[in-house]
XYZ file of C-alpha atoms in Angstrom:
379
model
C 170.490 -62.744 -58.735
C 170.682 -62.113 -54.990
C 171.864 -58.890 -53.398
C 172.812 -57.634 -49.944
C 172.297 -54.005 -48.912
C 175.481 -53.409 -46.891
C 174.083 -50.289 -45.244
C 171.151 -52.295 -43.893
C 173.477 -55.157 -42.924
C 175.733 -52.776 -40.971
C 172.718 -51.139 -39.311
C 171.472 -54.542 -38.197
C 174.935 -55.467 -36.935
C 175.036 -52.374 -34.728
C 171.469 -52.891 -33.532
C 172.185 -56.451 -32.419
C 175.114 -55.147 -30.361
C 172.871 -52.482 -28.813
C 170.223 -55.035 -27.908
C 172.794 -57.425 -26.408
C 173.598 -54.787 -23.767
C 177.288 -55.526 -23.472
C 177.165 -59.299 -23.867
C 179.348 -60.677 -26.691
C 177.465 -62.115 -29.667
C 178.418 -65.395 -31.271
C 177.436 -65.376 -34.952
C 175.126 -68.193 -36.050
C 176.753 -68.985 -39.387
C 173.831 -70.982 -40.803
C 171.916 -67.685 -40.979
C 174.580 -66.118 -43.241
C 176.475 -68.822 -45.220
C 178.745 -66.300 -46.937
C 182.299 -65.988 -45.640
C 182.703 -62.329 -46.541
C 179.543 -61.355 -44.666
C 180.481 -63.483 -41.661
C 183.886 -61.799 -41.563
C 182.260 -58.355 -41.901
C 180.050 -58.956 -38.859
C 182.823 -60.647 -36.902
C 184.973 -57.549 -37.391
C 182.422 -55.322 -35.655
C 182.902 -54.594 -31.928
C 180.687 -56.845 -29.844
C 180.924 -60.007 -31.978
C 183.103 -62.837 -30.695
C 183.305 -66.307 -32.225
C 181.136 -68.421 -34.495
C 178.292 -70.861 -33.922
C 178.497 -73.338 -36.794
C 175.859 -75.848 -37.789
C 178.182 -78.669 -38.820
C 181.596 -79.880 -37.730
C 182.740 -80.016 -41.357
C 181.780 -76.352 -41.704
C 183.648 -75.426 -38.516
C 186.795 -77.197 -39.702
C 186.620 -75.345 -43.023
C 186.065 -71.901 -41.487
C 188.894 -72.497 -39.020
C 191.249 -73.620 -41.786
C 190.359 -70.459 -43.711
C 191.382 -68.375 -40.706
C 187.960 -66.920 -40.026
C 187.972 -67.635 -36.286
C 189.750 -69.563 -33.557
C 186.589 -69.801 -31.419
C 183.995 -72.049 -33.043
C 181.066 -73.821 -31.408
C 179.215 -76.523 -33.364
C 175.582 -76.033 -32.364
C 174.346 -79.527 -33.238
C 175.783 -82.922 -32.256
C 177.784 -84.532 -35.018
C 177.751 -88.067 -36.374
C 180.366 -87.229 -39.033
C 183.130 -89.695 -38.241
C 185.462 -88.418 -40.956
C 185.177 -84.859 -39.618
C 185.836 -86.111 -36.082
C 189.009 -87.821 -37.275
C 190.137 -84.582 -38.937
C 189.404 -82.684 -35.742
C 191.416 -85.076 -33.600
C 194.337 -85.033 -36.054
C 194.630 -81.224 -36.089
C 195.836 -79.798 -32.742
C 195.001 -76.211 -33.731
C 191.461 -77.127 -34.768
C 190.972 -79.272 -31.661
C 191.941 -76.279 -29.514
C 189.544 -73.944 -31.341
C 186.421 -76.046 -32.013
C 183.865 -77.196 -29.446
C 181.326 -79.868 -30.343
C 177.833 -80.322 -28.851
C 176.831 -83.314 -26.726
C 173.790 -84.267 -24.664
C 174.171 -88.007 -24.031
C 176.712 -90.729 -23.412
C 175.975 -92.017 -26.929
C 177.611 -88.893 -28.343
C 180.735 -89.586 -26.305
C 180.718 -93.217 -27.424
C 180.511 -92.169 -31.072
C 183.532 -89.882 -30.705
C 185.543 -92.629 -29.034
C 184.567 -95.087 -31.769
C 185.545 -92.629 -34.493
C 188.909 -91.430 -33.189
C 189.903 -93.816 -30.401
C 190.501 -93.015 -26.742
C 194.191 -92.109 -27.045
C 194.005 -88.470 -28.109
C 194.116 -84.928 -26.871
C 190.843 -84.019 -25.120
C 187.946 -83.061 -27.387
C 186.258 -79.842 -26.298
C 182.541 -80.411 -25.652
C 179.549 -78.252 -24.798
C 176.547 -79.617 -22.906
C 173.164 -78.718 -24.402
C 170.308 -78.015 -21.999
C 166.791 -78.337 -23.396
C 165.171 -74.887 -23.262
C 161.603 -75.832 -24.120
C 158.716 -74.973 -21.793
C 156.765 -77.837 -20.259
C 153.971 -76.156 -18.290
C 152.115 -79.414 -17.605
C 153.035 -83.076 -18.028
C 152.943 -84.036 -21.685
C 153.127 -80.462 -22.994
C 156.224 -79.383 -24.917
C 156.548 -75.841 -26.315
C 159.805 -75.302 -28.159
C 162.256 -77.175 -30.339
C 162.910 -80.881 -29.840
C 166.590 -80.917 -28.990
C 168.363 -82.164 -25.886
C 167.041 -84.831 -23.491
C 168.655 -82.842 -20.642
C 165.856 -80.697 -19.234
C 166.526 -80.319 -15.521
C 169.512 -79.077 -13.560
C 169.872 -82.529 -12.026
C 170.014 -84.200 -15.459
C 172.598 -81.671 -16.659
C 174.690 -82.227 -13.546
C 174.637 -86.005 -13.858
C 175.712 -85.837 -17.494
C 178.477 -83.358 -16.650
C 179.760 -85.901 -14.137
C 179.734 -88.598 -16.841
C 181.831 -86.363 -19.086
C 184.261 -85.643 -16.260
C 184.773 -89.379 -15.685
C 185.577 -90.023 -19.352
C 189.116 -89.516 -20.603
C 189.520 -87.700 -23.894
C 186.867 -85.034 -23.248
C 186.893 -81.566 -21.729
C 183.604 -79.902 -20.799
C 183.996 -76.188 -21.558
C 180.497 -74.829 -22.213
C 176.755 -75.041 -21.732
C 174.162 -73.968 -24.299
C 170.381 -73.597 -24.221
C 168.473 -72.280 -27.248
C 165.019 -70.915 -26.459
C 163.510 -71.304 -29.929
C 159.961 -70.678 -28.705
C 161.086 -67.127 -27.852
C 164.077 -66.345 -30.061
C 162.623 -67.714 -33.294
C 158.900 -67.055 -33.004
C 157.599 -63.548 -33.725
C 155.254 -62.225 -31.037
C 153.254 -59.915 -33.326
C 152.139 -61.901 -36.411
C 150.507 -59.608 -38.968
C 146.705 -59.703 -38.937
C 146.537 -62.166 -36.031
C 146.225 -60.134 -32.815
C 144.820 -62.970 -30.712
C 147.655 -65.290 -31.708
C 150.127 -62.514 -30.901
C 148.648 -62.009 -27.442
C 148.772 -65.749 -26.782
C 152.394 -65.950 -27.940
C 153.427 -63.082 -25.688
C 151.744 -64.773 -22.724
C 153.551 -68.039 -23.451
C 156.896 -66.327 -24.014
C 156.758 -64.337 -20.779
C 156.084 -67.426 -18.720
C 158.509 -69.590 -20.643
C 161.264 -66.991 -20.202
C 160.664 -66.763 -16.462
C 160.745 -70.547 -16.057
C 163.869 -70.904 -18.198
C 165.774 -68.166 -16.381
C 165.373 -70.016 -13.091
C 166.097 -73.447 -14.560
C 169.096 -72.294 -16.606
C 170.653 -70.615 -13.570
C 170.223 -73.801 -11.555
C 171.703 -75.938 -14.337
C 174.716 -73.667 -14.759
C 175.356 -73.689 -11.031
C 175.102 -77.472 -10.938
C 177.409 -78.002 -13.926
C 179.950 -75.514 -12.553
C 180.308 -77.820 -9.554
C 181.825 -80.304 -11.994
C 183.628 -78.208 -14.610
C 185.065 -74.730 -15.058
C 182.903 -73.516 -17.914
C 184.461 -71.102 -20.383
C 181.081 -69.962 -21.703
C 177.334 -70.202 -21.219
C 175.516 -69.570 -24.494
C 171.865 -68.703 -24.923
C 169.352 -66.689 -26.846
C 168.952 -65.816 -30.480
C 167.971 -62.810 -32.572
C 164.457 -62.723 -31.133
C 165.424 -62.896 -27.458
C 168.631 -60.879 -27.030
C 167.202 -58.544 -24.394
C 165.500 -61.282 -22.389
C 168.532 -63.557 -22.395
C 170.931 -60.756 -21.481
C 168.710 -59.818 -18.534
C 169.190 -63.262 -16.984
C 172.794 -62.545 -16.072
C 173.834 -66.202 -16.012
C 174.837 -66.360 -19.690
C 178.249 -65.167 -20.825
C 177.389 -64.783 -24.526
C 174.381 -64.680 -26.851
C 173.943 -66.255 -30.283
C 172.446 -64.355 -33.224
C 172.517 -64.544 -36.996
C 169.154 -63.964 -38.679
C 169.000 -60.402 -37.410
C 171.974 -59.505 -39.592
C 169.955 -59.848 -42.802
C 166.356 -59.432 -41.592
C 164.290 -62.146 -43.335
C 160.499 -61.919 -43.319
C 160.042 -64.217 -40.310
C 161.617 -61.456 -38.225
C 159.105 -58.827 -39.320
C 156.759 -60.169 -36.648
C 158.411 -58.866 -33.472
C 157.235 -55.882 -31.451
C 160.490 -55.068 -29.640
C 162.723 -54.738 -32.712
C 162.628 -54.710 -36.505
C 165.729 -55.569 -38.540
C 166.127 -53.707 -41.804
C 165.671 -56.003 -44.814
C 169.188 -56.526 -46.124
C 168.988 -59.602 -48.363
C 166.906 -59.799 -51.548
C 166.688 -61.913 -54.674
C 165.482 -60.952 -58.145
C 163.756 -63.105 -60.746
C 163.011 -62.197 -64.385
C 159.518 -61.919 -65.815
C 159.022 -64.618 -68.471
C 155.212 -64.701 -68.969
C 152.383 -62.170 -69.101
C 149.377 -64.499 -68.803
C 146.917 -61.742 -67.815
C 146.761 -57.969 -67.463
C 147.322 -58.009 -63.691
C 149.572 -61.078 -63.556
C 153.254 -61.439 -64.389
C 155.035 -64.782 -64.053
C 158.712 -64.900 -63.093
C 161.151 -67.723 -63.681
C 161.818 -69.981 -60.665
C 161.140 -68.793 -57.142
C 160.086 -71.888 -55.203
C 162.451 -71.120 -52.349
C 160.294 -72.363 -49.493
C 161.846 -72.022 -46.048
C 162.267 -74.989 -43.730
C 160.086 -75.561 -40.683
C 156.382 -76.137 -40.209
C 154.734 -75.634 -43.615
C 152.588 -72.505 -43.881
C 152.203 -69.165 -45.668
C 154.935 -67.590 -43.535
C 157.512 -69.893 -45.167
C 156.939 -68.543 -48.680
C 159.086 -65.853 -50.316
C 157.467 -62.421 -50.335
C 157.418 -60.021 -53.322
C 159.197 -56.819 -52.264
C 159.523 -54.596 -55.338
C 157.636 -53.354 -57.271
C 155.429 -52.675 -54.281
C 151.980 -54.171 -53.684
C 152.593 -57.407 -55.532
C 151.492 -60.707 -54.009
C 151.595 -64.411 -54.768
C 148.606 -66.350 -56.035
C 147.264 -68.626 -53.304
C 146.324 -71.233 -55.902
C 149.877 -71.515 -57.256
C 152.257 -69.997 -54.707
C 156.001 -70.008 -55.391
C 156.957 -72.762 -57.807
C 160.086 -74.633 -58.798
C 160.131 -73.194 -62.332
C 157.656 -70.328 -62.216
C 156.006 -67.981 -59.739
C 153.064 -65.759 -60.761
C 152.690 -62.412 -58.978
C 149.595 -60.259 -59.098
C 148.657 -56.674 -58.309
C 148.345 -53.308 -59.957
C 152.124 -53.059 -60.469
C 152.087 -56.257 -62.529
C 150.450 -54.326 -65.404
C 153.668 -52.378 -65.986
C 156.052 -55.326 -65.912
C 157.534 -56.357 -69.258
C 159.239 -59.580 -70.284
C 162.754 -59.477 -68.851
C 161.952 -57.059 -66.027
C 162.985 -58.124 -62.534
C 160.780 -58.694 -59.528
C 162.556 -58.538 -56.186
C 161.669 -60.861 -53.308
C 162.606 -61.463 -49.700
C 163.139 -64.930 -48.265
C 161.448 -66.152 -45.086
C 164.636 -67.448 -43.440
C 168.057 -65.874 -43.423
C 170.715 -68.354 -44.506
C 168.762 -70.753 -46.678
C 168.788 -68.406 -49.667
C 172.538 -69.010 -49.943
C 171.773 -72.592 -50.959
C 170.079 -71.221 -54.100
C 172.714 -68.738 -55.291
C 176.431 -69.110 -55.907
C 177.163 -65.492 -55.130
C 175.670 -62.399 -53.570
C 175.980 -58.911 -54.989
C 177.166 -56.783 -52.066
C 175.751 -53.319 -52.701
C 177.192 -50.286 -50.933
C 174.643 -47.449 -51.221
C 177.105 -44.869 -49.873
C 179.524 -45.347 -52.769
C 176.947 -46.587 -55.288
C 179.167 -49.617 -55.955
C 178.730 -53.374 -55.769
C 180.919 -56.446 -55.845
C 180.380 -60.177 -55.853
C 181.009 -62.444 -52.879
C 180.587 -66.214 -53.105
C 178.144 -68.025 -50.862
C 179.058 -71.377 -49.353
C 177.499 -72.952 -52.436
C 179.612 -70.742 -54.670
C 182.715 -72.062 -52.913
C 181.593 -75.625 -53.524
C 180.491 -76.168 -49.956
C 177.254 -77.673 -48.695
C 176.780 -78.719 -45.096
C 173.136 -79.791 -45.074
């Protein structure tokens, strides 16, 4: 089973708003993937709109009435979804898709034809840091890195019928998604903080220039930036109009490694003990929920309760079984539960059809389906 501590979730919701310093927060839905939790956060003051990870997802959430302000954070090649978007005037007015090249515009035209109401598009600016030629620190996303490149592409969009440029986005993954205080690695932490300070300074100047250049071409409705790990830095720039966040709502283990903030763990999963192979080892059923990204120990699930349990390095978390070891393992019986935390926020929803939403104040719980539980998968 998987469970959400609603008190911790609500605390994290309020803390994200505090850290955003008055800037509206757009919820990154891929970090939640449960409609009831998305709606709960969206109902809190300070949250405005959704950042979806697929056009099909955005169309579904709009049809369900969750929001009329949806940004698709990744370019789409889903021709069927594009045809549905173009055929639905309400959806076309509410959903903005991401583009960074003329090829994206060509694909839309090929999918839905040129005779249509304008498709809302957002230009993505690459936010990586390139301190010297050939060096690239950050996610591999848009080919648009400079203000001049962004301006030229904005002009291409303006010359094309059937498109309306309404936004600009830049996601600084090397800051927002990379903890600056990794446990037990002080030298790496110091190096990360050095990189992040300089990357943030460079990006602030470049983003401001790009926004100014694109605004010469189009009246932007929004400029989106940031993420859970960089709310304060992004808000301090002043050029953004909104900030994206999602992982901070549930506090996965990858976000334990920041100095400036610490979300409360709000999402857990429990697995039953099925073997007792040794006095200090208990083996639970399943558990191989490895997070995406560069493979390493930080992508493994972490035993949370009973306390002071750990995985075996020789076996790790497996598809059908996961041994845990430690003094507390001696007291675990067959059928007992071991609780874990996942490394990334939304990916756990792909493993469970529902979450138990636990309200500590009333000592009650109820079930809420995940995307998977509603028969939806947008991978």
